[in-house]
Structure formats: C-alpha cells, structure tokens
C-alpha cells in the first residue's frame, strides 16, 4: 500500500501523480505503468511542474529544478531563507494568509 502525505501534484504531461513524505524526506510518483521514489537531502514542502521531465521543488533553503531522469537538483533562488519561522508552504489553504502575515511583519519592522 502506498501512503501519500500532502502536498500532491498532478502532472498531466506524464500522467503522473506526485506526493511528499515529509517525515522520511522523499517524494513519490505513480503513473499508469510505474511507481517512483526520490530521496531528498531535506524536506520538500511544495511541488510544481515545469515540463514532462522537470519538477519545481520548494524547500526551506529555496526553490530548485529537479530533473526526473538524471535526478539532478539545481538551485534557482532563496526564498526568505533568513526567516527561520517561515516555511515554503505557509499559505495553507488560503495563500493570502501567508502574504498578509509577511506584509504585516515587514510593515512592523520599519
């Protein structure tokens, strides 16, 4: 039995569903013919798709491009890495909550 934890991502070009296991630092995928498991060196908190062979990963240290064929994870940009209280998935069900809190924090620090 496969157990999936949030977040999940449907990638229509590869007809693949991806999900994250926070506890064990990996994410998995499954399509009509195969299952995949990708072990990471840190927790992946958000998944997005770039094209059929690449995913966008968000972690505490930034955004990364992940090649599903050669398993290369390449850094794109830091995302508030200096703020230890923020997580890359702090939007929860309402993406504006994190933005509002972020804006409020910045206004108070001025």
GROMACS .gro file of C-alpha atoms in nm:
model
  110
    1UNK     CA    1   0.000   0.000   0.000
    2UNK     CA    2   0.125   0.348  -0.087
    3UNK     CA    3   0.076   0.624   0.167
    4UNK     CA    4   0.069   0.982   0.047
    5UNK     CA    5   0.114   1.295   0.250
    6UNK     CA    6   0.044   1.648   0.140
    7UNK     CA    7   0.125   1.819  -0.088
    8UNK     CA    8   0.024   1.634  -0.400
    9UNK     CA    9   0.072   1.728  -0.762
   10UNK     CA   10  -0.095   1.601  -1.078
   11UNK     CA   11   0.141   1.630  -1.374
   12UNK     CA   12  -0.076   1.588  -1.686
   13UNK     CA   13   0.206   1.566  -1.942
   14UNK     CA   14   0.341   1.249  -1.782
   15UNK     CA   15   0.002   1.138  -1.649
   16UNK     CA   16   0.168   1.115  -1.307
   17UNK     CA   17   0.055   1.186  -0.953
   18UNK     CA   18   0.331   1.300  -0.710
   19UNK     CA   19   0.313   1.325  -0.331
   20UNK     CA   20   0.550   1.411  -0.047
   21UNK     CA   21   0.650   1.215   0.262
   22UNK     CA   22   0.776   1.488   0.497
   23UNK     CA   23   0.889   1.251   0.769
   24UNK     CA   24   1.123   1.045   0.552
   25UNK     CA   25   1.249   1.325   0.322
   26UNK     CA   26   1.129   1.183  -0.008
   27UNK     CA   27   0.859   1.234  -0.265
   28UNK     CA   28   0.696   0.969  -0.480
   29UNK     CA   29   0.519   0.948  -0.812
   30UNK     CA   30   0.293   0.700  -0.984
   31UNK     CA   31   0.158   0.678  -1.337
   32UNK     CA   32  -0.022   0.404  -1.533
   33UNK     CA   33   0.287   0.185  -1.563
   34UNK     CA   34   0.531   0.259  -1.279
   35UNK     CA   35   0.596   0.399  -0.933
   36UNK     CA   36   0.888   0.628  -0.848
   37UNK     CA   37   1.055   0.735  -0.525
   38UNK     CA   38   1.301   1.022  -0.494
   39UNK     CA   39   1.505   1.057  -0.173
   40UNK     CA   40   1.595   1.417  -0.086
   41UNK     CA   41   1.854   1.568   0.150
   42UNK     CA   42   1.590   1.799   0.301
   43UNK     CA   43   1.212   1.821   0.332
   44UNK     CA   44   1.028   1.910   0.013
   45UNK     CA   45   0.729   2.125   0.105
   46UNK     CA   46   0.588   2.224  -0.234
   47UNK     CA   47   0.584   2.055  -0.575
   48UNK     CA   48   0.521   2.218  -0.912
   49UNK     CA   49   0.577   2.102  -1.267
   50UNK     CA   50   0.795   2.272  -1.525
   51UNK     CA   51   0.765   2.020  -1.808
   52UNK     CA   52   0.740   1.645  -1.857
   53UNK     CA   53   1.094   1.580  -1.729
   54UNK     CA   54   1.137   1.852  -1.462
   55UNK     CA   55   0.963   1.949  -1.140
   56UNK     CA   56   0.991   2.261  -0.928
   57UNK     CA   57   1.066   2.185  -0.561
   58UNK     CA   58   1.038   2.423  -0.268
   59UNK     CA   59   1.233   2.355   0.050
   60UNK     CA   60   1.344   2.557   0.350
   61UNK     CA   61   1.659   2.658   0.159
   62UNK     CA   62   1.494   2.771  -0.166
   63UNK     CA   63   1.343   2.677  -0.498
   64UNK     CA   64   1.503   2.403  -0.707
   65UNK     CA   65   1.462   2.250  -1.051
   66UNK     CA   66   1.458   1.869  -1.029
   67UNK     CA   67   1.532   1.654  -1.334
   68UNK     CA   68   1.332   1.330  -1.312
   69UNK     CA   69   1.571   1.145  -1.547
   70UNK     CA   70   1.920   1.221  -1.411
   71UNK     CA   71   1.794   1.315  -1.059
   72UNK     CA   72   1.985   1.643  -1.064
   73UNK     CA   73   1.855   1.909  -0.822
   74UNK     CA   74   1.965   2.256  -0.933
   75UNK     CA   75   1.925   2.569  -0.721
   76UNK     CA   76   1.711   2.854  -0.859
   77UNK     CA   77   1.665   3.108  -0.579
   78UNK     CA   78   1.648   3.151  -0.199
   79UNK     CA   79   1.302   3.217  -0.056
   80UNK     CA   80   1.328   3.405   0.273
   81UNK     CA   81   1.591   3.161   0.397
   82UNK     CA   82   1.693   3.407   0.667
   83UNK     CA   83   1.348   3.384   0.834
   84UNK     CA   84   1.359   3.063   1.039
   85UNK     CA   85   0.990   3.087   1.131
   86UNK     CA   86   0.869   3.076   0.769
   87UNK     CA   87   0.806   2.762   0.568
   88UNK     CA   88   0.773   2.746   0.193
   89UNK     CA   89   0.418   2.612   0.232
   90UNK     CA   90   0.290   2.863   0.488
   91UNK     CA   91  -0.002   2.955   0.261
   92UNK     CA   92  -0.201   2.661   0.400
   93UNK     CA   93  -0.549   2.652   0.246
   94UNK     CA   94  -0.555   3.028   0.191
   95UNK     CA   95  -0.246   3.153   0.005
   96UNK     CA   96  -0.323   3.512   0.107
   97UNK     CA   97  -0.277   3.434   0.477
   98UNK     CA   98   0.099   3.392   0.441
   99UNK     CA   99   0.124   3.701   0.223
  100UNK     CA  100  -0.077   3.908   0.471
  101UNK     CA  101   0.136   3.790   0.764
  102UNK     CA  102   0.453   3.857   0.566
  103UNK     CA  103   0.337   4.208   0.471
  104UNK     CA  104   0.233   4.281   0.830
  105UNK     CA  105   0.573   4.163   0.958
  106UNK     CA  106   0.759   4.385   0.710
  107UNK     CA  107   0.547   4.688   0.799
  108UNK     CA  108   0.611   4.639   1.171
  109UNK     CA  109   0.986   4.607   1.121
  110UNK     CA  110   1.015   4.950   0.957
   0.00000   0.00000   0.00000
